[in-house]
Tab-separated table of C-alpha atoms in Angstrom:
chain	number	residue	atom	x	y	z
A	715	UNK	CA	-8.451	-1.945	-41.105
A	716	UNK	CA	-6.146	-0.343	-43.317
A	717	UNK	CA	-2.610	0.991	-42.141
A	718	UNK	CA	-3.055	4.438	-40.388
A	719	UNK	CA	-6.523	3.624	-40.164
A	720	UNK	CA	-7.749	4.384	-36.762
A	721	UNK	CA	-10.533	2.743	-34.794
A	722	UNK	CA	-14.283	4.589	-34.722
A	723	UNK	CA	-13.691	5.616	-31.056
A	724	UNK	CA	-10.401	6.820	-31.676
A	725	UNK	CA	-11.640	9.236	-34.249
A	726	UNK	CA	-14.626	10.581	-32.208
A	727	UNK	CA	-12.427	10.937	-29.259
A	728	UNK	CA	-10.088	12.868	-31.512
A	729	UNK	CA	-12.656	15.148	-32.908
A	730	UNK	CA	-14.081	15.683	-29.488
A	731	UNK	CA	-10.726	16.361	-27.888
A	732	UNK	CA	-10.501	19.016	-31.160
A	733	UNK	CA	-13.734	20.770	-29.788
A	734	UNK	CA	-12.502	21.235	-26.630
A	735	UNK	CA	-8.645	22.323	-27.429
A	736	UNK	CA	-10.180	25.301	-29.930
A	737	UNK	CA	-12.768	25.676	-27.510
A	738	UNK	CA	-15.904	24.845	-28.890
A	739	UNK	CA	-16.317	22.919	-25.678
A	740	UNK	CA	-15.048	25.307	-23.408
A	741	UNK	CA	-14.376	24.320	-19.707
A	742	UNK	CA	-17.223	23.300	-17.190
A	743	UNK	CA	-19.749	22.275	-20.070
A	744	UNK	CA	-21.118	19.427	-20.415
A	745	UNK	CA	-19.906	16.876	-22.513
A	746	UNK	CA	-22.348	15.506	-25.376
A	747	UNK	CA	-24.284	12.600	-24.077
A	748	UNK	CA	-23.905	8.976	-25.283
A	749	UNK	CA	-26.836	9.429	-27.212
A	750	UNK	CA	-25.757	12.445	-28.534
A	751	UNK	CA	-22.378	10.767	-29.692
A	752	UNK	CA	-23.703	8.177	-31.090
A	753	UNK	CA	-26.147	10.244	-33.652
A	754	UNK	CA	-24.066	12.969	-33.967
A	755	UNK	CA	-21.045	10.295	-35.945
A	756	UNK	CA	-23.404	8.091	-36.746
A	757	UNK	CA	-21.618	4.839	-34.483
A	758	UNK	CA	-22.708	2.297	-32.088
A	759	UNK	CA	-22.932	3.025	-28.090
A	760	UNK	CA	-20.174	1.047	-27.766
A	761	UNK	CA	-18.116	3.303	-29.808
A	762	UNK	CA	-19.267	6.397	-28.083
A	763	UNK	CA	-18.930	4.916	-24.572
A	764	UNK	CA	-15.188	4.127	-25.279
A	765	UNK	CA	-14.715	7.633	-26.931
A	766	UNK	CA	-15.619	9.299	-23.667
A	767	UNK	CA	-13.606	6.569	-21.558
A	768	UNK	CA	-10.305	7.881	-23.881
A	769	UNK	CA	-11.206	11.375	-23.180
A	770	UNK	CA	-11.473	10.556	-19.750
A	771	UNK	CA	-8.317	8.698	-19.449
A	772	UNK	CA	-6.834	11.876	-20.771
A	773	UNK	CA	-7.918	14.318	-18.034
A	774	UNK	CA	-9.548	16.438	-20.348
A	775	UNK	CA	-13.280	15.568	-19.131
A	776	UNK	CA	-14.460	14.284	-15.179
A	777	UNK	CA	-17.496	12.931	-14.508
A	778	UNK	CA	-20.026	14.078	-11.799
A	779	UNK	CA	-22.238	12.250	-9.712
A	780	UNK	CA	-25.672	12.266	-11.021
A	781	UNK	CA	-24.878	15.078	-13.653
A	782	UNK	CA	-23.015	14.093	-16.752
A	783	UNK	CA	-19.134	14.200	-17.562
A	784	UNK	CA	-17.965	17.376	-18.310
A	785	UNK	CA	-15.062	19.568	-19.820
A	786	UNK	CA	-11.958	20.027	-17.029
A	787	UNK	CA	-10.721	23.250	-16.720
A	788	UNK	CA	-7.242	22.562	-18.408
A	789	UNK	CA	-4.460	24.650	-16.091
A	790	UNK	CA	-1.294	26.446	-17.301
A	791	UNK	CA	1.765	24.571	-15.889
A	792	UNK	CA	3.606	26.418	-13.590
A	793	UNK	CA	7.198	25.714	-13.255
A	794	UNK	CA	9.428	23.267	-10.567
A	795	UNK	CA	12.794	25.115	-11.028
A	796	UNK	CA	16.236	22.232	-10.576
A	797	UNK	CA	19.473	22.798	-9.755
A	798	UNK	CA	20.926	19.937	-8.400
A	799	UNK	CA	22.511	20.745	-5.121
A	800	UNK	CA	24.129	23.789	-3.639
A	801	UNK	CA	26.301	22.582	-0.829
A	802	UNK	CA	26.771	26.550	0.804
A	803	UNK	CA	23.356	26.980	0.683
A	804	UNK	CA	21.829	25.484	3.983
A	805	UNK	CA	18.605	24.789	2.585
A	806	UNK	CA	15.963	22.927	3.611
A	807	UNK	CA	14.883	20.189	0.797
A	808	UNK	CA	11.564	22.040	-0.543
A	809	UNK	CA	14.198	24.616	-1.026
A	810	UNK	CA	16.685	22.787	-2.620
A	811	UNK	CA	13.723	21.584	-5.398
A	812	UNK	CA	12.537	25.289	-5.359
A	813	UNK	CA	15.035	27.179	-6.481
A	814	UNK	CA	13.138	30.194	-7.661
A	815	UNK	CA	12.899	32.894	-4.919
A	816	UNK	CA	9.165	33.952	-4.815
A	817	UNK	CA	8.138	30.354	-4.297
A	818	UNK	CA	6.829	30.379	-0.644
A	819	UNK	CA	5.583	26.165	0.265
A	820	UNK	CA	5.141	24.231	3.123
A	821	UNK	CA	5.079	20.662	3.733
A	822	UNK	CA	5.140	17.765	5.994
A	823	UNK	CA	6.709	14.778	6.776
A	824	UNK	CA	7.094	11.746	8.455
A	825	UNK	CA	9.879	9.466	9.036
A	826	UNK	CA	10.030	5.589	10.107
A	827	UNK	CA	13.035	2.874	10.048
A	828	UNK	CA	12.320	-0.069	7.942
A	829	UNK	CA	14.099	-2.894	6.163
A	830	UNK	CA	15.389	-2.176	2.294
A	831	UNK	CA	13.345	-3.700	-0.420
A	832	UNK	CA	15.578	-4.808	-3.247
A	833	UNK	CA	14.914	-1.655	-5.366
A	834	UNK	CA	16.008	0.400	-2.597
A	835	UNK	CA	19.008	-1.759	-1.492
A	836	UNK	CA	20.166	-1.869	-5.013
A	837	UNK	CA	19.818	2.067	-4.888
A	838	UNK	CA	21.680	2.632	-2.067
A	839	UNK	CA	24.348	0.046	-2.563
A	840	UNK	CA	23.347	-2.117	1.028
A	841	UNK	CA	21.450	-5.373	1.138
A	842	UNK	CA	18.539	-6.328	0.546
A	843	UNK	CA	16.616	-6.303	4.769
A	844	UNK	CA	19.185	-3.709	5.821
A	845	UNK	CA	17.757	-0.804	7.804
A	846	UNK	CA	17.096	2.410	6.356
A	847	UNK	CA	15.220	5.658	7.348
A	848	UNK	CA	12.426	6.199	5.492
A	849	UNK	CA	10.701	9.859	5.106
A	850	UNK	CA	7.978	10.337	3.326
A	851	UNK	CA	6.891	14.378	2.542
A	852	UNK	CA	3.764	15.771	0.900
A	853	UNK	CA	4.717	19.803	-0.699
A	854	UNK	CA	2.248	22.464	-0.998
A	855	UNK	CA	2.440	26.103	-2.916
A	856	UNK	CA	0.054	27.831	-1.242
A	857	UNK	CA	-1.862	25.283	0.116
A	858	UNK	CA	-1.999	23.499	-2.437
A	859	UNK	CA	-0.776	20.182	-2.832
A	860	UNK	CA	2.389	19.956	-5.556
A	861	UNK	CA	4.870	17.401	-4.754
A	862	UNK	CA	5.116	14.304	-2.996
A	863	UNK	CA	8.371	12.405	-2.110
A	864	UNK	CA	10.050	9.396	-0.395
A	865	UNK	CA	13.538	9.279	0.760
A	866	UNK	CA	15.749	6.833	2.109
A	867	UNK	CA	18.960	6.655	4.025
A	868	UNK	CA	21.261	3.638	4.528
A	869	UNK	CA	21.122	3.669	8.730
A	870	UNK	CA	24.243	2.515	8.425
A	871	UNK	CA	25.845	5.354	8.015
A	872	UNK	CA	23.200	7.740	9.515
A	873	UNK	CA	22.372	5.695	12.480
A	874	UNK	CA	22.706	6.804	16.195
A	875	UNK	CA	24.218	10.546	14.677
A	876	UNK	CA	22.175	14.132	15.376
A	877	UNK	CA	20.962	13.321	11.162
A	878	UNK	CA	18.830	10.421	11.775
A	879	UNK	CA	16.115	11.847	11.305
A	880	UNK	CA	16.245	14.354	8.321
A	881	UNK	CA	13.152	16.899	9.830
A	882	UNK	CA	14.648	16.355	13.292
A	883	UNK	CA	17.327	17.319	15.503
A	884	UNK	CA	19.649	20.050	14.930
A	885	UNK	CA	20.056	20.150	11.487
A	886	UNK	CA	16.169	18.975	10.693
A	887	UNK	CA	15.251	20.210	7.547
A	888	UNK	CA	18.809	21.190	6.066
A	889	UNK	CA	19.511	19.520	2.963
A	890	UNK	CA	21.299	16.188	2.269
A	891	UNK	CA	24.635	18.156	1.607
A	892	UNK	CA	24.606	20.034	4.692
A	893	UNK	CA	23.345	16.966	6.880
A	894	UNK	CA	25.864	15.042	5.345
A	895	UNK	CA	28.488	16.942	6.080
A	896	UNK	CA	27.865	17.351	9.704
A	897	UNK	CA	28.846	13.501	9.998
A	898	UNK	CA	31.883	14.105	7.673
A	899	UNK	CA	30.386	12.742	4.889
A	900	UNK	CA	31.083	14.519	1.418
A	901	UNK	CA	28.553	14.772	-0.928
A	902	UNK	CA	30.210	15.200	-4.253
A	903	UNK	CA	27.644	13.758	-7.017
A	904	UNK	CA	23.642	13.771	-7.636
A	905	UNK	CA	22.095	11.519	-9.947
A	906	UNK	CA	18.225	12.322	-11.261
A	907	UNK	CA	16.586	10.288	-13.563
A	908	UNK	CA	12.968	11.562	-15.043
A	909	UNK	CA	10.431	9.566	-16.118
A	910	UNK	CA	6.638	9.598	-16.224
A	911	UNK	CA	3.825	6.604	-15.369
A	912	UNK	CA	0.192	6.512	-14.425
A	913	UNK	CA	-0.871	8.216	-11.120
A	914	UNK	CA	-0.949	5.666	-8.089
A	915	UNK	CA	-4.424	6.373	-6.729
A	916	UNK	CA	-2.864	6.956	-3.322
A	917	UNK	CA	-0.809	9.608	-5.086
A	918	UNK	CA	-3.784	11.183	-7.066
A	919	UNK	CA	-5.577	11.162	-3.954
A	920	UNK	CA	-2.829	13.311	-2.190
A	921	UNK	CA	-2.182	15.693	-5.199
A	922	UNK	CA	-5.644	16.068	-6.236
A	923	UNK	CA	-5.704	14.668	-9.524
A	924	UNK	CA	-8.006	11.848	-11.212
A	925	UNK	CA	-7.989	8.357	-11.969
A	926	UNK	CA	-6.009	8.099	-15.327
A	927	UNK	CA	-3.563	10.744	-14.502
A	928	UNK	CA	-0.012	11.378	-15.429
A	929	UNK	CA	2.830	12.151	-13.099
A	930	UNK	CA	6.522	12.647	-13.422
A	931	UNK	CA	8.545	10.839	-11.403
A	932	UNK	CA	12.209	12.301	-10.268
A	933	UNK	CA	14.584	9.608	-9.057
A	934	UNK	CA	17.495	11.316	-7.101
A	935	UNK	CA	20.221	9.925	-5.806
A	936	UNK	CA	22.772	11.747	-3.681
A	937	UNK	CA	26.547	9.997	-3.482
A	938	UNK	CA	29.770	10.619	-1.828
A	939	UNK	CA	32.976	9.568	-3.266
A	940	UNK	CA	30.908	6.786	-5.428
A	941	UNK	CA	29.211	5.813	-2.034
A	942	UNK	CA	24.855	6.328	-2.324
A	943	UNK	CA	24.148	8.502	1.040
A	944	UNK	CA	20.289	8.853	-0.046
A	945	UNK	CA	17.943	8.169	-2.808
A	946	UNK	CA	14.635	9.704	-3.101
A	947	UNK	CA	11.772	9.691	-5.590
A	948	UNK	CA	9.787	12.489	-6.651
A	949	UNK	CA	5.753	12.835	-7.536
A	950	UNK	CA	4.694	15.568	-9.693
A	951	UNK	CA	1.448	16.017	-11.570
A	952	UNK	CA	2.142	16.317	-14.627
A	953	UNK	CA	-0.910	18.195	-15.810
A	954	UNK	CA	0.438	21.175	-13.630
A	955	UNK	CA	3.617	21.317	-13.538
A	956	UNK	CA	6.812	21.356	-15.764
A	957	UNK	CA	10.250	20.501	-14.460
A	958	UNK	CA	13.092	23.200	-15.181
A	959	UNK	CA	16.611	22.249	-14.973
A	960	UNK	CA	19.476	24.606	-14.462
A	961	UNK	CA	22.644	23.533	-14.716
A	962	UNK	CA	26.305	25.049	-14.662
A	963	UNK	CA	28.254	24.898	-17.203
A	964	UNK	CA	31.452	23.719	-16.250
């Protein structure tokens, strides 16, 4: 193979993924079948086979069940507006990651002590076994599901105070600031780092998505005076949803 050559199933499964981005394969219609593939460019059923697995792997086609694979409806991302934190604001945290007014969500949550793997110790600055509180939500825009996230907080600090439990008590669903501050502790710094990876099929599962899907992953971290107070990771799909940052210019 020459350089810049690409493989036979590479260049069905980009001519194929043309089709359907113009719409010559619009949305809900059936993919062309093996066979079909295979005569149509004139390659083995090998080829074709892994030409549909790369469109598949994409999100742009699903299978069903005794039917065929077909053409996913693609849908326009809608927007997760970021702000960092606003300490006045006394909002609850799907608040504090929806910023924009209209947005109207729900969610649930659960929380549970456990000890700190090393990823999260090293997060939150503790050891390794420590105890931490552990709260996992799921996020839905009208009803459906958007967002998933897991936080943590070093029990050390939170521990035996009205904040425990961050969807309990009398500050339950405030946001880290305000909780914070209710146990004099100053949040003065947020740290998010984005990145993307493969769906977890425990994730997909939640969010709706497919095998072989994308999702951003937020990793937040809340400190006061250099001290981590909570870290946090965020799910999004990616395939419908963008992340919006505003920030102040200081």
């Amino acid at each position: 193979m020459t350089f810049g050559e690409q493989p036979a199933y590479l260049r069905v499964a980009s001519d194929l993924r043309e089709k359907i981005v113009n719409g010559s394969l619009p949305p809900h219609t059936r993919l062309p079948s093996q066979a079909r593939i295979r005569e149509e460019y004139g390659v083995s059923d090998t080829v074709a086979l892994e030409a549909r697995k790369v469109l598949m792997a994409e999100g742009l086609v699903e299978g069903r069940s005794g039917s065929g694979t077909y053409v996913r409806a693609r849908p326009v991302p809608r927007r997760i507006a970021r702000s960092g934190y606003r300490p006045d604001a006394g909002a609850s945290p799907f608040r504090q990651e929806q910023t924009a007014e209209e947005v109207r969500g729900t969610w649930e949550s659960r929380s549970e002590q456990e000890e700190a793997s090393p990823e999260i110790a090293d997060r939150l600055g503790v050891e390794p076994g420590d105890r931490v509180m552990r709260t996992r939500y799921i996020f839905r825009e009208a009803g459906e599901p958007m967002m998933l996230s897991t936080s943590w907080e070093p029990l050390a600090i939170t521990g035996r105070t009205p904040v425990m439990l961050p969807e309990e008590g009398p500050l339950g669903g405030c946001g880290v600031v305000e909780r914070m501050a209710a146990i004099d502790v100053v949040v003065d710094n947020v740290v998010e780092q984005v990145g993307a990876r493969p769906g977890l099929a425990e994730e997909l599962l939640a969010l709706g998505g497919v095998p072989g899907h994308v999702v951003m992953v937020i990793g937040r971290t809340y400190y006061a005076s250099g001290r981590p107070v909570e870290t946090a990771d965020v799910v999004v799909p990616a395939d419908r949803y963008c992340i919006s940052y505003h920030l102040p210019v200081r």
